[in-house]
């Protein structure tokens, strides 16, 4: 949930790196295809798209594998060692301090950030009152594009009413890369988008999902919606997707699907207990369709997610 915003110093570093890389490529006389082939010959895999993004300034190398690729690039382009790497700012934080825990320590937005948006959508007491609508099941499908960014998230949720006349659900969603803007929210099934407010600084959207018909105590309702990003390049997702649950959910299925041929070698499921902060991780196996999934039962409050190399 923590992402860099424009003006925090990263833009200037990225521009300097892009300018220097562009100049080095022009001086070498090599095409991006030829550079990619030379990298591959040295055991370094980088897509032509990534190289293009790096030299244009749309993206900058951040992962350890990408930083290693830049070292090899310096050799291929015959520039002094460290002349490109030295222009890159420190990698942005990927969660908590200490060992690698991508997405495992997301930042919950404080009341002063959320409250103005809640007021505008007519839910000023949402953070304080016990909700009469319980989420009993949720399935998230996160689609990762070829450039490693997040293309879309499709969610199917089942709710059960604890009181009569329940007709809406309040969605709070944050983009991991606020500078990319918030995604477009579309109602797919059994609902429509009502009032919606955006905080572009934090990449945050708060929106009503209005049910096709109200439900009474004990009844359930199924809705489906999507959050779609524009691209390429698609917003940086820091190699993770997760949900933060303020209240227990009976079943949560998280599925991450990668663009064909871009699936990572290693994926993990992680959970963070909301009461104790205890972190637990375990490896996951990729399926034959370039995807991976994890399931939680009777989970929350806390964070449940998947991350990958």
PDB file of C-alpha atoms in Angstrom:
ATOM      1  CA  UNK A   1       0.000   0.000   0.000  1.00  0.00           C
ATOM      2  CA  UNK A   2       2.957   2.337   0.460  1.00  0.00           C
ATOM      3  CA  UNK A   3       3.933   3.902  -2.859  1.00  0.00           C
ATOM      4  CA  UNK A   4       6.077   6.773  -4.036  1.00  0.00           C
ATOM      5  CA  UNK A   5       4.415   9.977  -5.194  1.00  0.00           C
ATOM      6  CA  UNK A   6       5.607  12.624  -7.586  1.00  0.00           C
ATOM      7  CA  UNK A   7       8.032  15.074  -6.075  1.00  0.00           C
ATOM      8  CA  UNK A   8       9.613  12.743  -3.513  1.00  0.00           C
ATOM      9  CA  UNK A   9      12.996  12.728  -5.245  1.00  0.00           C
ATOM     10  CA  UNK A  10      12.568   9.575  -7.318  1.00  0.00           C
ATOM     11  CA  UNK A  11      11.586  11.408 -10.500  1.00  0.00           C
ATOM     12  CA  UNK A  12      14.867  13.298 -10.759  1.00  0.00           C
ATOM     13  CA  UNK A  13      16.882  10.122 -10.207  1.00  0.00           C
ATOM     14  CA  UNK A  14      14.898   8.266 -12.821  1.00  0.00           C
ATOM     15  CA  UNK A  15      15.328  11.064 -15.361  1.00  0.00           C
ATOM     16  CA  UNK A  16      19.097  11.189 -14.881  1.00  0.00           C
ATOM     17  CA  UNK A  17      19.341   7.422 -15.264  1.00  0.00           C
ATOM     18  CA  UNK A  18      17.132   7.433 -18.375  1.00  0.00           C
ATOM     19  CA  UNK A  19      19.098  10.237 -20.037  1.00  0.00           C
ATOM     20  CA  UNK A  20      22.429   8.546 -19.387  1.00  0.00           C
ATOM     21  CA  UNK A  21      21.167   5.144 -20.514  1.00  0.00           C
ATOM     22  CA  UNK A  22      19.668   6.599 -23.688  1.00  0.00           C
ATOM     23  CA  UNK A  23      22.957   8.346 -24.485  1.00  0.00           C
ATOM     24  CA  UNK A  24      24.973   5.182 -23.862  1.00  0.00           C
ATOM     25  CA  UNK A  25      22.693   3.131 -26.118  1.00  0.00           C
ATOM     26  CA  UNK A  26      22.894   5.753 -28.884  1.00  0.00           C
ATOM     27  CA  UNK A  27      26.689   5.844 -28.650  1.00  0.00           C
ATOM     28  CA  UNK A  28      26.941   2.066 -28.812  1.00  0.00           C
ATOM     29  CA  UNK A  29      24.947   1.893 -32.031  1.00  0.00           C
ATOM     30  CA  UNK A  30      23.154  -1.212 -30.736  1.00  0.00           C
ATOM     31  CA  UNK A  31      19.430  -1.758 -31.097  1.00  0.00           C
ATOM     32  CA  UNK A  32      17.388  -2.841 -28.086  1.00  0.00           C
ATOM     33  CA  UNK A  33      16.979  -6.261 -29.692  1.00  0.00           C
ATOM     34  CA  UNK A  34      20.753  -6.634 -29.990  1.00  0.00           C
ATOM     35  CA  UNK A  35      21.251  -5.482 -26.406  1.00  0.00           C
ATOM     36  CA  UNK A  36      18.675  -7.984 -25.190  1.00  0.00           C
ATOM     37  CA  UNK A  37      20.441 -10.757 -27.145  1.00  0.00           C
ATOM     38  CA  UNK A  38      23.808  -9.874 -25.589  1.00  0.00           C
ATOM     39  CA  UNK A  39      22.269  -9.808 -22.138  1.00  0.00           C
ATOM     40  CA  UNK A  40      20.690 -13.215 -22.741  1.00  0.00           C
ATOM     41  CA  UNK A  41      24.057 -14.582 -23.893  1.00  0.00           C
ATOM     42  CA  UNK A  42      25.413 -13.654 -20.470  1.00  0.00           C
ATOM     43  CA  UNK A  43      22.544 -15.323 -18.668  1.00  0.00           C
ATOM     44  CA  UNK A  44      20.594 -12.111 -17.988  1.00  0.00           C
ATOM     45  CA  UNK A  45      16.927 -12.027 -19.008  1.00  0.00           C
ATOM     46  CA  UNK A  46      15.447  -8.578 -19.636  1.00  0.00           C
ATOM     47  CA  UNK A  47      12.610  -7.865 -22.063  1.00  0.00           C
ATOM     48  CA  UNK A  48      12.921  -5.308 -24.849  1.00  0.00           C
ATOM     49  CA  UNK A  49       9.888  -3.596 -23.322  1.00  0.00           C
ATOM     50  CA  UNK A  50      11.701  -3.177 -20.006  1.00  0.00           C
ATOM     51  CA  UNK A  51      14.770  -1.749 -21.735  1.00  0.00           C
ATOM     52  CA  UNK A  52      12.545   0.688 -23.594  1.00  0.00           C
ATOM     53  CA  UNK A  53      10.831   1.774 -20.384  1.00  0.00           C
ATOM     54  CA  UNK A  54      14.165   2.257 -18.639  1.00  0.00           C
ATOM     55  CA  UNK A  55      15.606   4.516 -21.337  1.00  0.00           C
ATOM     56  CA  UNK A  56      12.365   6.501 -21.694  1.00  0.00           C
ATOM     57  CA  UNK A  57      12.025   7.071 -17.950  1.00  0.00           C
ATOM     58  CA  UNK A  58       8.657   5.312 -17.667  1.00  0.00           C
ATOM     59  CA  UNK A  59      10.177   2.800 -15.274  1.00  0.00           C
ATOM     60  CA  UNK A  60      13.425   2.354 -13.410  1.00  0.00           C
ATOM     61  CA  UNK A  61      15.211  -0.836 -12.327  1.00  0.00           C
ATOM     62  CA  UNK A  62      14.370  -1.704  -8.708  1.00  0.00           C
ATOM     63  CA  UNK A  63      14.455  -5.456  -8.200  1.00  0.00           C
ATOM     64  CA  UNK A  64      17.769  -7.115  -7.422  1.00  0.00           C
ATOM     65  CA  UNK A  65      17.668  -8.995 -10.739  1.00  0.00           C
ATOM     66  CA  UNK A  66      17.145  -5.700 -12.594  1.00  0.00           C
ATOM     67  CA  UNK A  67      20.010  -4.019 -10.767  1.00  0.00           C
ATOM     68  CA  UNK A  68      22.246  -6.959 -11.695  1.00  0.00           C
ATOM     69  CA  UNK A  69      21.140  -6.507 -15.311  1.00  0.00           C
ATOM     70  CA  UNK A  70      22.222  -2.848 -15.193  1.00  0.00           C
ATOM     71  CA  UNK A  71      25.709  -3.913 -14.115  1.00  0.00           C
ATOM     72  CA  UNK A  72      25.895  -6.162 -17.172  1.00  0.00           C
ATOM     73  CA  UNK A  73      24.480  -3.355 -19.327  1.00  0.00           C
ATOM     74  CA  UNK A  74      27.376  -1.155 -18.275  1.00  0.00           C
ATOM     75  CA  UNK A  75      29.782  -3.768 -19.645  1.00  0.00           C
ATOM     76  CA  UNK A  76      27.860  -4.239 -22.893  1.00  0.00           C
ATOM     77  CA  UNK A  77      27.559  -0.483 -23.486  1.00  0.00           C
ATOM     78  CA  UNK A  78      31.227   0.022 -22.538  1.00  0.00           C
ATOM     79  CA  UNK A  79      30.596   2.675 -19.883  1.00  0.00           C
ATOM     80  CA  UNK A  80      32.444   2.960 -16.544  1.00  0.00           C
ATOM     81  CA  UNK A  81      31.304   0.525 -13.873  1.00  0.00           C
ATOM     82  CA  UNK A  82      28.722   2.168 -11.637  1.00  0.00           C
ATOM     83  CA  UNK A  83      28.061   5.086 -13.983  1.00  0.00           C
ATOM     84  CA  UNK A  84      24.463   3.932 -14.536  1.00  0.00           C
ATOM     85  CA  UNK A  85      23.834   2.251 -11.210  1.00  0.00           C
ATOM     86  CA  UNK A  86      25.019   5.345  -9.391  1.00  0.00           C
ATOM     87  CA  UNK A  87      22.181   7.362 -10.921  1.00  0.00           C
ATOM     88  CA  UNK A  88      19.486   5.175  -9.409  1.00  0.00           C
ATOM     89  CA  UNK A  89      17.940   6.152  -6.063  1.00  0.00           C
ATOM     90  CA  UNK A  90      17.622   3.550  -3.319  1.00  0.00           C
ATOM     91  CA  UNK A  91      14.837   1.024  -3.993  1.00  0.00           C
ATOM     92  CA  UNK A  92      11.463   2.029  -2.601  1.00  0.00           C
ATOM     93  CA  UNK A  93      10.362   0.186   0.538  1.00  0.00           C
ATOM     94  CA  UNK A  94       8.443  -3.047  -0.026  1.00  0.00           C
ATOM     95  CA  UNK A  95       6.741  -3.256   3.337  1.00  0.00           C
ATOM     96  CA  UNK A  96       8.325  -3.545   6.774  1.00  0.00           C
ATOM     97  CA  UNK A  97      11.953  -3.333   7.658  1.00  0.00           C
ATOM     98  CA  UNK A  98      14.176  -6.364   7.940  1.00  0.00           C
ATOM     99  CA  UNK A  99      14.066  -9.391   5.688  1.00  0.00           C
ATOM    100  CA  UNK A 100      12.221  -9.403   2.384  1.00  0.00           C
ATOM    101  CA  UNK A 101       8.511  -9.311   3.121  1.00  0.00           C
ATOM    102  CA  UNK A 102       7.017  -7.812  -0.023  1.00  0.00           C
ATOM    103  CA  UNK A 103       3.611  -6.476   0.829  1.00  0.00           C
ATOM    104  CA  UNK A 104       3.599  -8.206   4.202  1.00  0.00           C
ATOM    105  CA  UNK A 105       3.571  -4.964   6.169  1.00  0.00           C
ATOM    106  CA  UNK A 106       1.168  -2.674   4.273  1.00  0.00           C
ATOM    107  CA  UNK A 107       0.374   0.751   5.622  1.00  0.00           C
ATOM    108  CA  UNK A 108      -3.213   1.172   6.822  1.00  0.00           C
ATOM    109  CA  UNK A 109      -4.301   4.685   5.999  1.00  0.00           C
ATOM    110  CA  UNK A 110      -4.934   6.826   9.068  1.00  0.00           C
ATOM    111  CA  UNK A 111      -8.341   8.291   9.827  1.00  0.00           C
ATOM    112  CA  UNK A 112      -7.365  11.738   8.586  1.00  0.00           C
ATOM    113  CA  UNK A 113      -6.823  10.293   5.087  1.00  0.00           C
ATOM    114  CA  UNK A 114      -9.922   8.094   4.919  1.00  0.00           C
ATOM    115  CA  UNK A 115     -12.426  10.195   6.838  1.00  0.00           C
ATOM    116  CA  UNK A 116     -12.874  13.026   4.269  1.00  0.00           C
ATOM    117  CA  UNK A 117     -13.648  10.469   1.555  1.00  0.00           C
ATOM    118  CA  UNK A 118     -16.073   8.580   3.800  1.00  0.00           C
ATOM    119  CA  UNK A 119     -17.855  11.835   4.609  1.00  0.00           C
ATOM    120  CA  UNK A 120     -18.313  12.618   0.915  1.00  0.00           C
ATOM    121  CA  UNK A 121     -19.843   9.220   0.090  1.00  0.00           C
ATOM    122  CA  UNK A 122     -22.293   9.501   2.977  1.00  0.00           C
ATOM    123  CA  UNK A 123     -20.589   7.027   5.337  1.00  0.00           C
ATOM    124  CA  UNK A 124     -19.067   9.238   8.061  1.00  0.00           C
ATOM    125  CA  UNK A 125     -19.361   6.554  10.768  1.00  0.00           C
ATOM    126  CA  UNK A 126     -18.070   3.599   8.763  1.00  0.00           C
ATOM    127  CA  UNK A 127     -14.889   3.314  10.833  1.00  0.00           C
ATOM    128  CA  UNK A 128     -16.712   3.295  14.149  1.00  0.00           C
ATOM    129  CA  UNK A 129     -19.954   1.367  13.737  1.00  0.00           C
ATOM    130  CA  UNK A 130     -20.359  -2.366  13.470  1.00  0.00           C
ATOM    131  CA  UNK A 131     -21.549  -3.052   9.939  1.00  0.00           C
ATOM    132  CA  UNK A 132     -24.872  -4.907   9.472  1.00  0.00           C
ATOM    133  CA  UNK A 133     -23.505  -6.546   6.310  1.00  0.00           C
ATOM    134  CA  UNK A 134     -20.926  -9.318   6.633  1.00  0.00           C
ATOM    135  CA  UNK A 135     -18.619 -10.504   3.877  1.00  0.00           C
ATOM    136  CA  UNK A 136     -18.711 -14.309   4.014  1.00  0.00           C
ATOM    137  CA  UNK A 137     -16.786 -15.107   0.833  1.00  0.00           C
ATOM    138  CA  UNK A 138     -14.430 -13.292  -1.508  1.00  0.00           C
ATOM    139  CA  UNK A 139     -12.524 -14.297  -4.660  1.00  0.00           C
ATOM    140  CA  UNK A 140      -9.887 -11.916  -6.047  1.00  0.00           C
ATOM    141  CA  UNK A 141      -8.298 -12.475  -9.463  1.00  0.00           C
ATOM    142  CA  UNK A 142      -5.258 -10.249  -9.932  1.00  0.00           C
ATOM    143  CA  UNK A 143      -3.917 -10.074 -13.510  1.00  0.00           C
ATOM    144  CA  UNK A 144      -0.244  -9.181 -13.951  1.00  0.00           C
ATOM    145  CA  UNK A 145       0.822  -7.751 -17.313  1.00  0.00           C
ATOM    146  CA  UNK A 146       3.923  -8.679 -19.290  1.00  0.00           C
ATOM    147  CA  UNK A 147       5.803  -5.669 -17.873  1.00  0.00           C
ATOM    148  CA  UNK A 148       5.184  -6.868 -14.304  1.00  0.00           C
ATOM    149  CA  UNK A 149       2.578  -4.226 -13.499  1.00  0.00           C
ATOM    150  CA  UNK A 150      -0.982  -4.829 -12.381  1.00  0.00           C
ATOM    151  CA  UNK A 151      -3.434  -4.863 -15.286  1.00  0.00           C
ATOM    152  CA  UNK A 152      -6.672  -5.551 -13.417  1.00  0.00           C
ATOM    153  CA  UNK A 153      -8.321  -7.029 -10.349  1.00  0.00           C
ATOM    154  CA  UNK A 154     -11.676  -8.801 -10.586  1.00  0.00           C
ATOM    155  CA  UNK A 155     -13.522  -9.477  -7.343  1.00  0.00           C
ATOM    156  CA  UNK A 156     -16.541 -11.667  -6.594  1.00  0.00           C
ATOM    157  CA  UNK A 157     -17.943 -11.143  -3.116  1.00  0.00           C
ATOM    158  CA  UNK A 158     -20.782 -12.758  -1.164  1.00  0.00           C
ATOM    159  CA  UNK A 159     -22.433 -10.842   1.675  1.00  0.00           C
ATOM    160  CA  UNK A 160     -24.910 -11.843   4.365  1.00  0.00           C
ATOM    161  CA  UNK A 161     -27.217  -9.322   6.031  1.00  0.00           C
ATOM    162  CA  UNK A 162     -27.484  -9.056   9.811  1.00  0.00           C
ATOM    163  CA  UNK A 163     -30.354  -6.548   9.512  1.00  0.00           C
ATOM    164  CA  UNK A 164     -33.140  -5.822   7.044  1.00  0.00           C
ATOM    165  CA  UNK A 165     -32.832  -3.465   4.099  1.00  0.00           C
ATOM    166  CA  UNK A 166     -29.134  -3.807   3.301  1.00  0.00           C
ATOM    167  CA  UNK A 167     -28.530  -2.390  -0.172  1.00  0.00           C
ATOM    168  CA  UNK A 168     -24.877  -1.392  -0.528  1.00  0.00           C
ATOM    169  CA  UNK A 169     -21.250  -2.229   0.212  1.00  0.00           C
ATOM    170  CA  UNK A 170     -18.495   0.334   0.767  1.00  0.00           C
ATOM    171  CA  UNK A 171     -15.322  -0.379  -1.194  1.00  0.00           C
ATOM    172  CA  UNK A 172     -11.987   1.075  -0.067  1.00  0.00           C
ATOM    173  CA  UNK A 173      -9.115   0.381  -2.471  1.00  0.00           C
ATOM    174  CA  UNK A 174      -5.596   1.726  -2.727  1.00  0.00           C
ATOM    175  CA  UNK A 175      -3.182   1.630  -5.619  1.00  0.00           C
ATOM    176  CA  UNK A 176       0.376   0.504  -4.838  1.00  0.00           C
ATOM    177  CA  UNK A 177       1.702   3.107  -7.292  1.00  0.00           C
ATOM    178  CA  UNK A 178      -0.207   6.344  -6.575  1.00  0.00           C
ATOM    179  CA  UNK A 179       1.663   8.211  -9.295  1.00  0.00           C
ATOM    180  CA  UNK A 180      -0.053   5.998 -11.873  1.00  0.00           C
ATOM    181  CA  UNK A 181      -3.504   7.232 -10.838  1.00  0.00           C
ATOM    182  CA  UNK A 182      -6.403   5.192  -9.510  1.00  0.00           C
ATOM    183  CA  UNK A 183      -7.885   2.332 -11.546  1.00  0.00           C
ATOM    184  CA  UNK A 184     -11.279   2.480 -13.227  1.00  0.00           C
ATOM    185  CA  UNK A 185     -14.020   0.820 -11.199  1.00  0.00           C
ATOM    186  CA  UNK A 186     -16.667  -1.132 -13.126  1.00  0.00           C
ATOM    187  CA  UNK A 187     -19.678  -2.985 -11.743  1.00  0.00           C
ATOM    188  CA  UNK A 188     -19.972  -6.348 -13.493  1.00  0.00           C
ATOM    189  CA  UNK A 189     -22.784  -8.262 -11.798  1.00  0.00           C
ATOM    190  CA  UNK A 190     -25.682  -7.585  -9.430  1.00  0.00           C
ATOM    191  CA  UNK A 191     -24.532  -4.086  -8.473  1.00  0.00           C
ATOM    192  CA  UNK A 192     -23.792  -0.600  -9.760  1.00  0.00           C
ATOM    193  CA  UNK A 193     -21.338   2.098  -8.709  1.00  0.00           C
ATOM    194  CA  UNK A 194     -22.882   4.825  -6.560  1.00  0.00           C
ATOM    195  CA  UNK A 195     -21.024   7.731  -4.993  1.00  0.00           C
ATOM    196  CA  UNK A 196     -17.260   7.516  -5.438  1.00  0.00           C
ATOM    197  CA  UNK A 197     -14.422   9.728  -4.201  1.00  0.00           C
ATOM    198  CA  UNK A 198     -10.732   9.677  -5.096  1.00  0.00           C
ATOM    199  CA  UNK A 199      -7.607  10.778  -3.235  1.00  0.00           C
ATOM    200  CA  UNK A 200      -5.009  10.940  -6.015  1.00  0.00           C
ATOM    201  CA  UNK A 201      -2.172  11.749  -3.622  1.00  0.00           C
ATOM    202  CA  UNK A 202      -2.524   8.358  -1.942  1.00  0.00           C
ATOM    203  CA  UNK A 203      -3.939   6.439  -4.921  1.00  0.00           C
ATOM    204  CA  UNK A 204      -7.078   5.800  -2.864  1.00  0.00           C
ATOM    205  CA  UNK A 205     -10.680   5.267  -3.966  1.00  0.00           C
ATOM    206  CA  UNK A 206     -13.763   4.972  -1.754  1.00  0.00           C
ATOM    207  CA  UNK A 207     -16.961   3.963  -3.534  1.00  0.00           C
ATOM    208  CA  UNK A 208     -20.452   2.639  -2.921  1.00  0.00           C
ATOM    209  CA  UNK A 209     -21.426  -0.589  -4.670  1.00  0.00           C
ATOM    210  CA  UNK A 210     -25.223  -0.496  -4.754  1.00  0.00           C
ATOM    211  CA  UNK A 211     -27.039  -3.839  -4.847  1.00  0.00           C
ATOM    212  CA  UNK A 212     -29.612  -4.530  -7.556  1.00  0.00           C
ATOM    213  CA  UNK A 213     -32.096  -5.176  -4.740  1.00  0.00           C
ATOM    214  CA  UNK A 214     -31.921  -4.854  -0.939  1.00  0.00           C
ATOM    215  CA  UNK A 215     -31.520  -7.962   1.203  1.00  0.00           C
ATOM    216  CA  UNK A 216     -32.963  -8.745   4.642  1.00  0.00           C
ATOM    217  CA  UNK A 217     -31.577 -10.434   7.743  1.00  0.00           C
ATOM    218  CA  UNK A 218     -30.044 -13.840   6.924  1.00  0.00           C
ATOM    219  CA  UNK A 219     -30.197 -13.340   3.152  1.00  0.00           C
ATOM    220  CA  UNK A 220     -27.100 -13.307   0.943  1.00  0.00           C
ATOM    221  CA  UNK A 221     -26.088 -11.339  -2.128  1.00  0.00           C
ATOM    222  CA  UNK A 222     -23.358 -11.925  -4.733  1.00  0.00           C
ATOM    223  CA  UNK A 223     -21.665  -9.056  -6.561  1.00  0.00           C
ATOM    224  CA  UNK A 224     -18.793  -8.809  -9.029  1.00  0.00           C
ATOM    225  CA  UNK A 225     -16.696  -5.787  -9.945  1.00  0.00           C
ATOM    226  CA  UNK A 226     -13.389  -4.980 -11.635  1.00  0.00           C
ATOM    227  CA  UNK A 227     -10.638  -2.425 -11.106  1.00  0.00           C
ATOM    228  CA  UNK A 228      -8.781  -1.844 -14.369  1.00  0.00           C
ATOM    229  CA  UNK A 229      -5.530   0.071 -14.908  1.00  0.00           C
ATOM    230  CA  UNK A 230      -4.426   1.758 -18.104  1.00  0.00           C
ATOM    231  CA  UNK A 231      -1.143   0.805 -19.740  1.00  0.00           C
ATOM    232  CA  UNK A 232       1.397  -0.177 -20.714  1.00  0.00           C
ATOM    233  CA  UNK A 233       3.256   0.618 -18.655  1.00  0.00           C
ATOM    234  CA  UNK A 234       0.964  -0.734 -15.976  1.00  0.00           C
ATOM    235  CA  UNK A 235       1.232   0.451 -12.351  1.00  0.00           C
ATOM    236  CA  UNK A 236       4.005  -1.035 -10.230  1.00  0.00           C
ATOM    237  CA  UNK A 237       2.567  -3.620  -7.843  1.00  0.00           C
ATOM    238  CA  UNK A 238       5.840  -4.462  -6.041  1.00  0.00           C
ATOM    239  CA  UNK A 239       5.446  -8.155  -6.825  1.00  0.00           C
ATOM    240  CA  UNK A 240       2.543  -8.596  -4.463  1.00  0.00           C
ATOM    241  CA  UNK A 241      -1.242  -8.531  -4.123  1.00  0.00           C
ATOM    242  CA  UNK A 242      -3.070  -8.659  -0.813  1.00  0.00           C
ATOM    243  CA  UNK A 243      -6.254  -7.820   1.067  1.00  0.00           C
ATOM    244  CA  UNK A 244      -6.396  -6.206   4.470  1.00  0.00           C
ATOM    245  CA  UNK A 245      -9.430  -7.445   6.423  1.00  0.00           C
ATOM    246  CA  UNK A 246     -10.781  -5.322   9.260  1.00  0.00           C
ATOM    247  CA  UNK A 247     -13.276  -8.073  10.157  1.00  0.00           C
ATOM    248  CA  UNK A 248     -13.194 -11.877   9.802  1.00  0.00           C
ATOM    249  CA  UNK A 249     -14.079 -13.450   6.454  1.00  0.00           C
ATOM    250  CA  UNK A 250     -15.247 -17.048   6.219  1.00  0.00           C
ATOM    251  CA  UNK A 251     -13.408 -17.814   2.972  1.00  0.00           C
ATOM    252  CA  UNK A 252     -10.970 -15.819   0.856  1.00  0.00           C
ATOM    253  CA  UNK A 253      -9.571 -17.114  -2.431  1.00  0.00           C
ATOM    254  CA  UNK A 254      -6.746 -15.103  -3.963  1.00  0.00           C
ATOM    255  CA  UNK A 255      -5.618 -15.927  -7.496  1.00  0.00           C
ATOM    256  CA  UNK A 256      -2.749 -14.233  -9.334  1.00  0.00           C
ATOM    257  CA  UNK A 257      -2.447 -14.817 -13.073  1.00  0.00           C
ATOM    258  CA  UNK A 258       0.651 -13.788 -15.025  1.00  0.00           C
ATOM    259  CA  UNK A 259       0.912 -12.879 -18.694  1.00  0.00           C
ATOM    260  CA  UNK A 260       1.868 -15.930 -20.805  1.00  0.00           C
ATOM    261  CA  UNK A 261       5.550 -16.761 -20.500  1.00  0.00           C
ATOM    262  CA  UNK A 262       6.220 -14.296 -17.668  1.00  0.00           C
ATOM    263  CA  UNK A 263       5.400 -16.398 -14.596  1.00  0.00           C
ATOM    264  CA  UNK A 264       8.036 -16.057 -11.837  1.00  0.00           C
ATOM    265  CA  UNK A 265      10.042 -18.976 -10.523  1.00  0.00           C
ATOM    266  CA  UNK A 266       8.921 -18.576  -6.903  1.00  0.00           C
ATOM    267  CA  UNK A 267       5.714 -17.453  -5.196  1.00  0.00           C
ATOM    268  CA  UNK A 268       4.688 -17.298  -1.544  1.00  0.00           C
ATOM    269  CA  UNK A 269       1.516 -16.986   0.470  1.00  0.00           C
ATOM    270  CA  UNK A 270       1.802 -14.689   3.472  1.00  0.00           C
ATOM    271  CA  UNK A 271      -0.441 -13.679   6.350  1.00  0.00           C
ATOM    272  CA  UNK A 272      -0.120 -11.061   9.042  1.00  0.00           C
ATOM    273  CA  UNK A 273      -2.265 -11.406  12.141  1.00  0.00           C
ATOM    274  CA  UNK A 274      -4.042  -8.155  12.877  1.00  0.00           C
ATOM    275  CA  UNK A 275      -3.904  -8.591  16.639  1.00  0.00           C
ATOM    276  CA  UNK A 276      -0.348  -9.814  17.160  1.00  0.00           C
ATOM    277  CA  UNK A 277       1.348  -8.693  13.953  1.00  0.00           C
ATOM    278  CA  UNK A 278       2.723 -12.237  13.543  1.00  0.00           C
ATOM    279  CA  UNK A 279       3.923 -12.930   9.996  1.00  0.00           C
ATOM    280  CA  UNK A 280       3.669 -16.387   8.400  1.00  0.00           C
ATOM    281  CA  UNK A 281       4.846 -17.424   4.938  1.00  0.00           C
ATOM    282  CA  UNK A 282       4.834 -20.587   2.864  1.00  0.00           C
ATOM    283  CA  UNK A 283       5.830 -21.356  -0.740  1.00  0.00           C
ATOM    284  CA  UNK A 284       3.211 -21.882  -3.446  1.00  0.00           C
ATOM    285  CA  UNK A 285       3.300 -23.909  -6.660  1.00  0.00           C
ATOM    286  CA  UNK A 286       2.498 -22.372 -10.027  1.00  0.00           C
ATOM    287  CA  UNK A 287      -0.195 -24.115 -12.050  1.00  0.00           C
ATOM    288  CA  UNK A 288      -0.085 -24.962 -15.753  1.00  0.00           C
ATOM    289  CA  UNK A 289      -1.860 -21.746 -16.748  1.00  0.00           C
ATOM    290  CA  UNK A 290       0.768 -19.269 -15.493  1.00  0.00           C
ATOM    291  CA  UNK A 291      -1.129 -18.730 -12.263  1.00  0.00           C
ATOM    292  CA  UNK A 292      -1.014 -19.348  -8.545  1.00  0.00           C
ATOM    293  CA  UNK A 293      -3.629 -19.274  -5.802  1.00  0.00           C
ATOM    294  CA  UNK A 294      -4.039 -19.361  -2.025  1.00  0.00           C
ATOM    295  CA  UNK A 295      -7.073 -19.837   0.209  1.00  0.00           C
ATOM    296  CA  UNK A 296      -7.830 -18.581   3.716  1.00  0.00           C
ATOM    297  CA  UNK A 297     -10.637 -19.894   5.941  1.00  0.00           C
ATOM    298  CA  UNK A 298     -12.093 -17.972   8.887  1.00  0.00           C
ATOM    299  CA  UNK A 299      -9.401 -15.345   8.489  1.00  0.00           C
ATOM    300  CA  UNK A 300      -9.125 -11.894   9.991  1.00  0.00           C
ATOM    301  CA  UNK A 301      -8.612  -9.299  11.061  1.00  0.00           C
ATOM    302  CA  UNK A 302      -5.275  -9.124   9.301  1.00  0.00           C
ATOM    303  CA  UNK A 303      -3.541  -9.223   5.924  1.00  0.00           C
ATOM    304  CA  UNK A 304      -3.572 -12.123   3.455  1.00  0.00           C
ATOM    305  CA  UNK A 305      -1.593 -12.000   0.219  1.00  0.00           C
ATOM    306  CA  UNK A 306       0.686 -13.523  -2.392  1.00  0.00           C
ATOM    307  CA  UNK A 307       4.091 -12.236  -3.421  1.00  0.00           C
ATOM    308  CA  UNK A 308       6.671 -13.435  -5.926  1.00  0.00           C
ATOM    309  CA  UNK A 309      10.218 -12.931  -7.192  1.00  0.00           C
TER     310      UNK A 309
END
